[in-house]
XYZ file of C-alpha atoms in Angstrom:
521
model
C 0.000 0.000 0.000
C 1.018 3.396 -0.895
C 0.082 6.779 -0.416
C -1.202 7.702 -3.824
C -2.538 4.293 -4.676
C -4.312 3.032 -0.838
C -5.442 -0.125 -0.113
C -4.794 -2.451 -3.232
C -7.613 -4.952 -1.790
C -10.065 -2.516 -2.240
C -11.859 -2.884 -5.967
C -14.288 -2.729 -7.869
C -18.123 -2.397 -6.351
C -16.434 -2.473 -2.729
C -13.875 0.640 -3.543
C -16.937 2.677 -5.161
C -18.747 2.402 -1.883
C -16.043 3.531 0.160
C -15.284 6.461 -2.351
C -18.702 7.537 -1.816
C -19.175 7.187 1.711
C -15.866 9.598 2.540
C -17.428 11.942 0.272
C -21.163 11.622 1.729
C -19.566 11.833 5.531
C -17.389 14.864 4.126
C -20.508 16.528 2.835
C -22.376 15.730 5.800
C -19.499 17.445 7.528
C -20.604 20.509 5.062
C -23.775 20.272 5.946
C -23.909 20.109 9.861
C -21.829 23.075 9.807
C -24.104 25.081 7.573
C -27.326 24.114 10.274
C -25.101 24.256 13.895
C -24.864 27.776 14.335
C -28.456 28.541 14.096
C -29.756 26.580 17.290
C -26.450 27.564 18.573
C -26.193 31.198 18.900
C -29.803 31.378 20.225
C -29.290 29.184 23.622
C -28.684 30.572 27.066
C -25.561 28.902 27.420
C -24.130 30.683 24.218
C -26.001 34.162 24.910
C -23.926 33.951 28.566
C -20.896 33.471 27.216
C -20.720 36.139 24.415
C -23.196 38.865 25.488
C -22.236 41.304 22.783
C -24.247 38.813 20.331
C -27.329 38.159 22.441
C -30.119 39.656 20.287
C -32.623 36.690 21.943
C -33.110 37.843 25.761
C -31.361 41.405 25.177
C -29.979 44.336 22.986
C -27.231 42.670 21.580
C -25.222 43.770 18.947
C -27.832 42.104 15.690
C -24.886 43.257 13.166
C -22.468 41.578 15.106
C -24.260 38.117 15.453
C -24.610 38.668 11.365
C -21.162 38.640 10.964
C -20.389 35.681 13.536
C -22.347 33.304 11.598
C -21.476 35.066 7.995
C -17.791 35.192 8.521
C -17.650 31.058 7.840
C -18.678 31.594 4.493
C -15.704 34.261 3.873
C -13.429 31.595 5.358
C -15.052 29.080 3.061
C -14.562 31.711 0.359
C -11.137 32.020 0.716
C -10.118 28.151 1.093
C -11.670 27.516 -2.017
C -9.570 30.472 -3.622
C -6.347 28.459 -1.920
C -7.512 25.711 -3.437
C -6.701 27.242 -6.950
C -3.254 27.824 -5.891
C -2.303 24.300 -4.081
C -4.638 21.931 -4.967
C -3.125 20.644 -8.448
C 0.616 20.370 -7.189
C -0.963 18.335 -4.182
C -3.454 16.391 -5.776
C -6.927 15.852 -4.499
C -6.222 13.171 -1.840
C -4.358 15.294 -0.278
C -5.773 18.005 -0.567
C -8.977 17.098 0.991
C -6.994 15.460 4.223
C -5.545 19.011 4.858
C -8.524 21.021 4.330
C -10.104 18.245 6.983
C -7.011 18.644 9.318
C -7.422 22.832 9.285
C -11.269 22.542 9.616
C -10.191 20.269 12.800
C -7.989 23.073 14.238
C -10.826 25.463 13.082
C -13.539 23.620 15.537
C -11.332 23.166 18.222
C -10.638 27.147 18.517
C -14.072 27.276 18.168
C -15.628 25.047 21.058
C -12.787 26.012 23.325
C -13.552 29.681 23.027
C -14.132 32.427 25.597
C -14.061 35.490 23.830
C -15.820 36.503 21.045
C -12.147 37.237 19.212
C -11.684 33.543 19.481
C -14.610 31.840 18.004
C -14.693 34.670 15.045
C -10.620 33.235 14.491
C -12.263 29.769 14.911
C -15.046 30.085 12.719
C -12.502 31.808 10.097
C -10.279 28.834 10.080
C -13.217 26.105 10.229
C -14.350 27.899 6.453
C -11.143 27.737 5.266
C -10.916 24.122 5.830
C -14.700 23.333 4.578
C -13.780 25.454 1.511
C -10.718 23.454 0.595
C -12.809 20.460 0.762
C -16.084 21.505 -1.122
C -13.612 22.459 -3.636
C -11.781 19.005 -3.767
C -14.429 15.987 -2.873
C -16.478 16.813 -6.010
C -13.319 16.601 -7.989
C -11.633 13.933 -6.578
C -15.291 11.877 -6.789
C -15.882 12.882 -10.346
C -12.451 11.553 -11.734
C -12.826 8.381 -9.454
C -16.443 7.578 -10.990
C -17.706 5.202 -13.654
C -19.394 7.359 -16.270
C -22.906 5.934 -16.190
C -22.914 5.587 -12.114
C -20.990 9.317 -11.963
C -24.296 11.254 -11.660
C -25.337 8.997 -9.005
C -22.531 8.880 -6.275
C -21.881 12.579 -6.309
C -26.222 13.687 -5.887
C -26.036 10.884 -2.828
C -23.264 12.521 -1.333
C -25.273 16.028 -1.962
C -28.024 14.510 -0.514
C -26.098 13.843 2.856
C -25.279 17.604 3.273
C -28.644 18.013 3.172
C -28.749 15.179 5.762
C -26.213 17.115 7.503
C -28.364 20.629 8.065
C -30.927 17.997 9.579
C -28.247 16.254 12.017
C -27.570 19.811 13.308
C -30.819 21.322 13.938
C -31.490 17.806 16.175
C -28.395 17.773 18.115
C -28.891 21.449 18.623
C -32.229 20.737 19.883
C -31.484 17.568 22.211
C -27.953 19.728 23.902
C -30.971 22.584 24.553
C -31.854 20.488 27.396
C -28.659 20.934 29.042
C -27.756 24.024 31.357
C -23.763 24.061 30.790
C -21.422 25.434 28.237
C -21.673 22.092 26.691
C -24.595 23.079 25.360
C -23.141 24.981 22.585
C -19.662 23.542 23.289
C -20.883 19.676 21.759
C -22.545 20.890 19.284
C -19.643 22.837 17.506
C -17.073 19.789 18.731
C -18.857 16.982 17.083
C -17.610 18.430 13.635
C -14.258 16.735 14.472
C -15.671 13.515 14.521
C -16.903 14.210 10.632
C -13.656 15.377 9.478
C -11.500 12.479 11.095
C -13.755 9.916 9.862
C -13.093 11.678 6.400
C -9.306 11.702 6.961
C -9.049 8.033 8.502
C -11.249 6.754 5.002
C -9.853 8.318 2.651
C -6.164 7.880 3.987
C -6.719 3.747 2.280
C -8.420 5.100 -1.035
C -6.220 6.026 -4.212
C -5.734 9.328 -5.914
C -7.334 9.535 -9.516
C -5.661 7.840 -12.125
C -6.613 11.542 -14.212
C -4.369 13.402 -11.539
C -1.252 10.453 -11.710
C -1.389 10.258 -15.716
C -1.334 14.281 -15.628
C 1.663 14.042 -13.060
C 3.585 11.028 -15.170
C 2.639 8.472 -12.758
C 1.532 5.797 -14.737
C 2.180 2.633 -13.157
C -0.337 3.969 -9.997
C -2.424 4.834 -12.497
C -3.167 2.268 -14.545
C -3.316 0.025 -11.060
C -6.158 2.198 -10.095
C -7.773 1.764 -13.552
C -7.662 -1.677 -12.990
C -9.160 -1.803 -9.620
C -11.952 0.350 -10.761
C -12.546 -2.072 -12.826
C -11.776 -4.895 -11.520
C -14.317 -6.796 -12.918
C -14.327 -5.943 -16.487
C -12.194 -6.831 -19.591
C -8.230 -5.261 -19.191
C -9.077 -3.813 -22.892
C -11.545 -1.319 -21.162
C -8.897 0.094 -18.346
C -6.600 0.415 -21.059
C -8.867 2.075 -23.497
C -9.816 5.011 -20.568
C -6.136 5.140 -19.777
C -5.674 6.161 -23.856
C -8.473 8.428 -23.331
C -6.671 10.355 -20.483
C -3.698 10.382 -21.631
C -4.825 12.033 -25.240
C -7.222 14.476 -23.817
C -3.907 15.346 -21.591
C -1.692 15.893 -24.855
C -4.995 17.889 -26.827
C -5.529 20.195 -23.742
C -1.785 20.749 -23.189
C -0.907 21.456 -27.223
C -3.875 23.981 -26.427
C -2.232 25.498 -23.477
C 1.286 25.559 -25.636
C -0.857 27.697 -28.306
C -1.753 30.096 -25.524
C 2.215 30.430 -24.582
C 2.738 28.064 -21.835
C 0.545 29.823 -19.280
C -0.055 28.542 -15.832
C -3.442 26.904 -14.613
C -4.630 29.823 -12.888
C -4.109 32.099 -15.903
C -5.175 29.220 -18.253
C -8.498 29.370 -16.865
C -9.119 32.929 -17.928
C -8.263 32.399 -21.974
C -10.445 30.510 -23.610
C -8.403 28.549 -26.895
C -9.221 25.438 -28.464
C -10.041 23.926 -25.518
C -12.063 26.727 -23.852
C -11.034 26.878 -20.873
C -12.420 30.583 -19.815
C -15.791 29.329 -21.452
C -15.851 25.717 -19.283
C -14.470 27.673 -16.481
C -17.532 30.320 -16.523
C -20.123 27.547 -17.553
C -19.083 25.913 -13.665
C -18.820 29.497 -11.808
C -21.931 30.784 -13.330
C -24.127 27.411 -12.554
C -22.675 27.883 -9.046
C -24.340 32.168 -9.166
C -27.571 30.649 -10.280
C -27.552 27.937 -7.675
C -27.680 30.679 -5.153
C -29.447 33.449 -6.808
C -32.665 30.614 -7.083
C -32.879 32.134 -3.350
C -32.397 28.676 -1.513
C -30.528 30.400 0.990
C -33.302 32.987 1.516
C -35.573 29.859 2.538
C -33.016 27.894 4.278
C -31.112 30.394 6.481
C -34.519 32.125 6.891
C -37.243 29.918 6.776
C -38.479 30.458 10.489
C -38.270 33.893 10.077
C -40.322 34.248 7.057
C -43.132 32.132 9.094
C -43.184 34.702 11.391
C -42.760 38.225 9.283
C -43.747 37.166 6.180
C -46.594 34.708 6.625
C -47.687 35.648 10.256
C -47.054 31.731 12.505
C -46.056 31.782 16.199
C -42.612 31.407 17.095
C -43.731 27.868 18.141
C -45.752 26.862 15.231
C -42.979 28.231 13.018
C -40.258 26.371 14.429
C -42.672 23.469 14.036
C -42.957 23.823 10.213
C -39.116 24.681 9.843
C -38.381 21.255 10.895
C -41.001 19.613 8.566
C -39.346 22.215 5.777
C -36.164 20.809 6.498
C -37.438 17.157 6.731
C -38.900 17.504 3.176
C -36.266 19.129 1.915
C -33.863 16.145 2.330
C -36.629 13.859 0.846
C -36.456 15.914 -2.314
C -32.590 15.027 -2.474
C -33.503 11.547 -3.032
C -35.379 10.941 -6.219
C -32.596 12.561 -8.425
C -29.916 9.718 -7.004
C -32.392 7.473 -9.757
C -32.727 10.293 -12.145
C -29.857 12.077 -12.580
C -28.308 9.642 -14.776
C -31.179 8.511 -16.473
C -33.086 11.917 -17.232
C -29.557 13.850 -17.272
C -28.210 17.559 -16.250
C -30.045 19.461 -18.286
C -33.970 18.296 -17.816
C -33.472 18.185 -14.037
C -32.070 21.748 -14.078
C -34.957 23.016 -16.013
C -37.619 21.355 -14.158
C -36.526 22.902 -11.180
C -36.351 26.451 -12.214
C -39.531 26.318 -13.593
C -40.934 24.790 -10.505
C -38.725 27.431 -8.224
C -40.019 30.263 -10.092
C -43.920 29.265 -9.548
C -43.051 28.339 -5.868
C -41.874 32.321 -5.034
C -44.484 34.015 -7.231
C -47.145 32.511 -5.784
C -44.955 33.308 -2.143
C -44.665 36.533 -3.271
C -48.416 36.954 -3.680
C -49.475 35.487 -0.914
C -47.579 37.154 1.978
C -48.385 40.308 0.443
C -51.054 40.579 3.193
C -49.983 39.107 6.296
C -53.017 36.907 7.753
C -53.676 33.128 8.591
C -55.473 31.731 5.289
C -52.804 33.335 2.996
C -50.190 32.000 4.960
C -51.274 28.487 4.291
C -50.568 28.494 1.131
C -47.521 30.593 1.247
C -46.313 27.324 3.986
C -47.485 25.428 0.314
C -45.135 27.291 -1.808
C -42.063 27.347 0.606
C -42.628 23.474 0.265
C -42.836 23.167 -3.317
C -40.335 25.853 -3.538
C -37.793 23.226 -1.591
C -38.909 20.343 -3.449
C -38.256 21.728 -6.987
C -34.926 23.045 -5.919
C -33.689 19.598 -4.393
C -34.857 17.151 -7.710
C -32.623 19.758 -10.045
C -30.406 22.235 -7.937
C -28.825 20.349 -5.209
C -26.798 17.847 -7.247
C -26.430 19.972 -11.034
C -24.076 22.805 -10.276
C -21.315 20.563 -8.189
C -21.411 17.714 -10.569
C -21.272 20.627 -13.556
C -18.573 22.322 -12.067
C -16.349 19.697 -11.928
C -17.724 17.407 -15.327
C -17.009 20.572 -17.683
C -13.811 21.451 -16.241
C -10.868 20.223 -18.485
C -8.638 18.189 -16.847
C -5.194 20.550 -16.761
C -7.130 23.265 -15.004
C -10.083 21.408 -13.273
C -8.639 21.626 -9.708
C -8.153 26.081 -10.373
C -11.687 25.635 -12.128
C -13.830 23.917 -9.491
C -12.317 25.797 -6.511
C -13.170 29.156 -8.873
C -16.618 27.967 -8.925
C -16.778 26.693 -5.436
C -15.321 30.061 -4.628
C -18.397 31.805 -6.041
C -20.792 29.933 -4.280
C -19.544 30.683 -1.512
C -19.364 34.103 -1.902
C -23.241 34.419 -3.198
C -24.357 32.468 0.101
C -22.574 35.627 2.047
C -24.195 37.989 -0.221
C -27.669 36.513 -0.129
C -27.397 35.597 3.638
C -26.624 39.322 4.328
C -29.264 40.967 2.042
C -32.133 38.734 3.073
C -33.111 40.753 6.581
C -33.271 44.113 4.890
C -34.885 43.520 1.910
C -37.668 41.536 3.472
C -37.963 44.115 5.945
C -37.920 47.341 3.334
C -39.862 45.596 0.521
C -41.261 43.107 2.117
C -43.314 40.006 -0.434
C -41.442 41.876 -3.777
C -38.178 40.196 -2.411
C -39.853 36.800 -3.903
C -40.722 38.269 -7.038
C -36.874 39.419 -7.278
C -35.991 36.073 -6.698
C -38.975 34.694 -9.211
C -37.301 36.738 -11.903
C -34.097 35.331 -11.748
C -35.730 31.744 -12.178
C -37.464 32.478 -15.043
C -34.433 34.261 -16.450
C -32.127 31.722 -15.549
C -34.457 29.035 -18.026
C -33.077 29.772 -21.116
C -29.499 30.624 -20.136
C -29.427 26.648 -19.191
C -30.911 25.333 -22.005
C -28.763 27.312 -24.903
C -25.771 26.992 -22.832
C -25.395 23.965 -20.429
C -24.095 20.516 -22.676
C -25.751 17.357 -21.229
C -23.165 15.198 -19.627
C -25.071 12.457 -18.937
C -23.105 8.681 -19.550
C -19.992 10.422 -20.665
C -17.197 10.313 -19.593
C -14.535 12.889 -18.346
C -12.915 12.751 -21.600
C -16.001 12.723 -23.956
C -17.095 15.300 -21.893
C -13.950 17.494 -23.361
C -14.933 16.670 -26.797
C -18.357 18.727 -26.474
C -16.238 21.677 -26.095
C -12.976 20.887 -28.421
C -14.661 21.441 -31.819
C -15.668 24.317 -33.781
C -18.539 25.183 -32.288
C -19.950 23.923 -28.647
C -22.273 21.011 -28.524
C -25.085 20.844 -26.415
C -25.191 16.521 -26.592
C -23.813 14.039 -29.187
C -24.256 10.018 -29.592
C -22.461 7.379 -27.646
C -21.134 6.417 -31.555
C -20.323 9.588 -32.529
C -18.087 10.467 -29.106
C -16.494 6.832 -29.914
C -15.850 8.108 -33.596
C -14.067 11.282 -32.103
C -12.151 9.850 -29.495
C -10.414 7.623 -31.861
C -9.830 9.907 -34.093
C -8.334 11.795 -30.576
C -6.193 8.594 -29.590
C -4.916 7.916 -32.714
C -3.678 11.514 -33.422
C -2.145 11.587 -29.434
C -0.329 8.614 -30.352
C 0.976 10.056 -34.232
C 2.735 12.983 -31.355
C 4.211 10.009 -29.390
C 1.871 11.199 -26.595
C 0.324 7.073 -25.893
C 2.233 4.059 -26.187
C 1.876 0.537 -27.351
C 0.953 -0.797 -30.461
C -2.494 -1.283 -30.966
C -5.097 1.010 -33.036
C -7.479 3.040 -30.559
C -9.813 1.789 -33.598
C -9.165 -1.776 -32.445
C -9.344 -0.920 -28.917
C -12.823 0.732 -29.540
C -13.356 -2.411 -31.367
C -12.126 -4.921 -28.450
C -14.873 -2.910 -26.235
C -17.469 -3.251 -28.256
C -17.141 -7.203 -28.471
């Protein structure tokens, strides 16, 4: 066992599994953090301890608390923008052990904390760590993934950051019984548990074979090839290893015709191989994600009950937690879909679902009484629903499936990077604009689904059963296409191996013609 390669007994089905559970627990690890802080700062224990914040049983300092719970997301923010800088010459392995390791340090500084100064330092190096991750797991998952079970693994482990927010708001709840700084102490600590589970797991799985052919390690790469798949004929782990390596040389003679820039100022010139384009395809599905307001419901959901749609504190903490409950049930049906239906359908399902659920919002907590509010409660839920079947798994599996391989570590931290910084801008904007324009925040909101239809369907390629490398052959011709055939991808990659291997760029001696050939036997 090495480093780069893991546990050689793990194969096959067996090795998927494991894959996917370190990225699920990592993502649940995302998740908890995002829901912890809001049962957190509101309990006695917490309000004792930093009084400046306590805007619950006195005049604390409400801009303040803001900007405790915000400044994660500018840690987040800037991991992923680290990310861009380290995360190639590392690799993604381990990459995503460090970020784990500084998100470790993070929560410790955090839960140990007796001034304010300390959990704000905390909080700042807990986001730096979650951001280095976020940036890496979909990567790392993506390039470790069969292409017609890809979809699949990475919307599960979506789906358990979901499952994350929900683990929160109940531990939260049960440590509310308790009348000692451990009640906002455990809370914050059990985050370590997450990220050394994730570091422990993924310390026995390999790197991707994309990252070792990229970094002329070929022996570890074709050995994790093989284990991937394990069960299949040898001509199939050697046919994806000529893939690699020839969408390597194409995107590399592309980055020689640009002058032998770096990654990070690869990704903003587009070329042959488009990188700028891809890049901006991943960063802007990542703006949308947020700008569908999800955050406005999810950070805010209890206090829309109460200002917008007129519930008791009690009833709308009640309906929160069914929110939340059927939010994370709408994460499940597009684990069966997503690679069945594809990107593209789910995407535009959702938005047009999204954009009903907040008009009809918008409409309905115009007046604030008890009958309205019913079906504004309906909306909220459909709302959630809509945005979980097409939003929670397309713009991280996007991000990461339309980035080209020499730059896809700078490209999905850039995009992870602007999520980030959207959930900070919509977090902060929420309050105020509910407050001065009260129900026309939801038509805002509408607006941008609606307008965000037809930018995904003239834009966004389906990348549904391809893999990595067809994927780059969407982009690499004259003109970008939105799909193409399984036959004609197989017609273009050969064309692709067989010129890679004219430039001395594969080796050995059979045809990729009689490879594709071999396969299709």
């Amino acid at each position: 066992m090495s480093f780069m390669t893991g546990n050689t007994a793990l194969r096959g089905a067996l090795l998927q599994r494991l894959i996917a559970l370190a990225c699920s627990i990592a993502f649940i690890l995302f998740g908890y953090e995002q829901g912890v802080m809001g049962g957190v700062i509101t309990g006695t224990a917490f309000t004792a301890q930093f009084p400046s914040i306590n805007t619950t049983t006195s005049n604390g300092n409400a801009t303040l608390q803001g900007f405790t719970v915000a400044i994660y997301n500018i840690g987040c923010w800037f991991g992923a923008l680290l990310t861009m800088f380290c995360g190639e010459r590392l690799g993604r392995k381990k990459t995503i052990i460090i970020g784990a390791a500084i998100l470790t340090v993070g929560t410790i500084i955090q839960c140990s904390s007796y001034s304010l100064a300390q959990l704000l330092v905390g909080r700042i190096i807990t986001g730096t760590g979650n951001g280095i991750i976020t940036s890496t797991i979909p990567v790392w998952h993506a390039e470790l993934c069969r292409a017609e079970s890809r979809g699949k693994f990475v919307t599960t482990e979506l789906s358990t950051n979901v499952g994350g927010v929900a683990v929160a708001y109940w531990v939260d709840y049960g440590m509310s019984y308790v009348d000692s700084g451990a009640q906002w102490r455990f809370p914050i600590a059990l985050q370590v548990f997450f990220a050394l589970s994730t570091i422990i797991i993924i310390f026995f799985l390999p790197e991707t074979p994309r990252w070792l052919l990229s970094h002329d390690r070929d022996a570890e790469a074709e050995e994790v090839l093989s284990r991937i798949h394990s069960h299949e004929d040898q001509t199939i782990v050697e046919r994806e290893r000529l893939e690699i390596i020839a969408a390597i040389a194409q995107e590399r003679e592309a980055q020689d015709q640009l002058g032998q820039k770096g990654a990070i100022a690869t990704i903003f010139t587009n070329g042959e191989q488009r990188f700028f384009y891809r890049t901006m395809l991943g960063v802007g599905a990542m703006i949308m994600q947020q700008l569908t307001g999800i955050n406005l419901i999810t950070y805010y959901a209890p206090y829309i009950f109460i200002k917008s749609v007129g519930f008791s504190q009690k009833l709308s903490a009640l309906m929160s937690g069914f929110l939340s409950l059927a939010y994370w049930l709408s994460t499940l049906p597009p684990i069966f879909m997503i690679d069945r239906v594809g990107r593209r359908p789910l995407l535009l399902t959702g938005l047009i679902g999204m954009a009903c659920g907040m008009f009809v919002l918008a409409g309905t907590t115009s007046v604030v009484s008890f009958a309205p509010g019913i079906v504004a409660t309906v909306a909220l839920f459909v709302y959630d629903f809509f945005f979980g079947i097409g939003w929670i798994p397309g713009p991280w599996l996007l991000a990461s499936e339309y980035a080209p391989l020499t730059t896809r570590s700078q490209s999905a931290a850039l995009a992870t990077s602007a999520t980030w910084i959207f959930t900070f801008l919509v977090a902060e904007i929420t309050p105020p604009a509910i407050s001065h324009i009260g129900s026309r925040t939801y038509v805002i909101f509408g607006v941008f689904n609606v307008v965000f239809i037809p930018i995904v369907y003239f834009f966004y390629p389906e990348t549904k059963g391809k893999t990595l490398e067809q994927i780059d052959l969407l982009f690499s011709g004259p003109k970008v296409l939105l799909d193409l055939s399984q036959a004609e991808l197989l017609a273009l990659q050969s064309a692709q191996i067989d010129s890679a291997m004219e430039h001395g760029a594969a080796k050995g001696g059979k045809s990729a013609s009689a490879h594709i050939e071999d396969v299709k036997e």
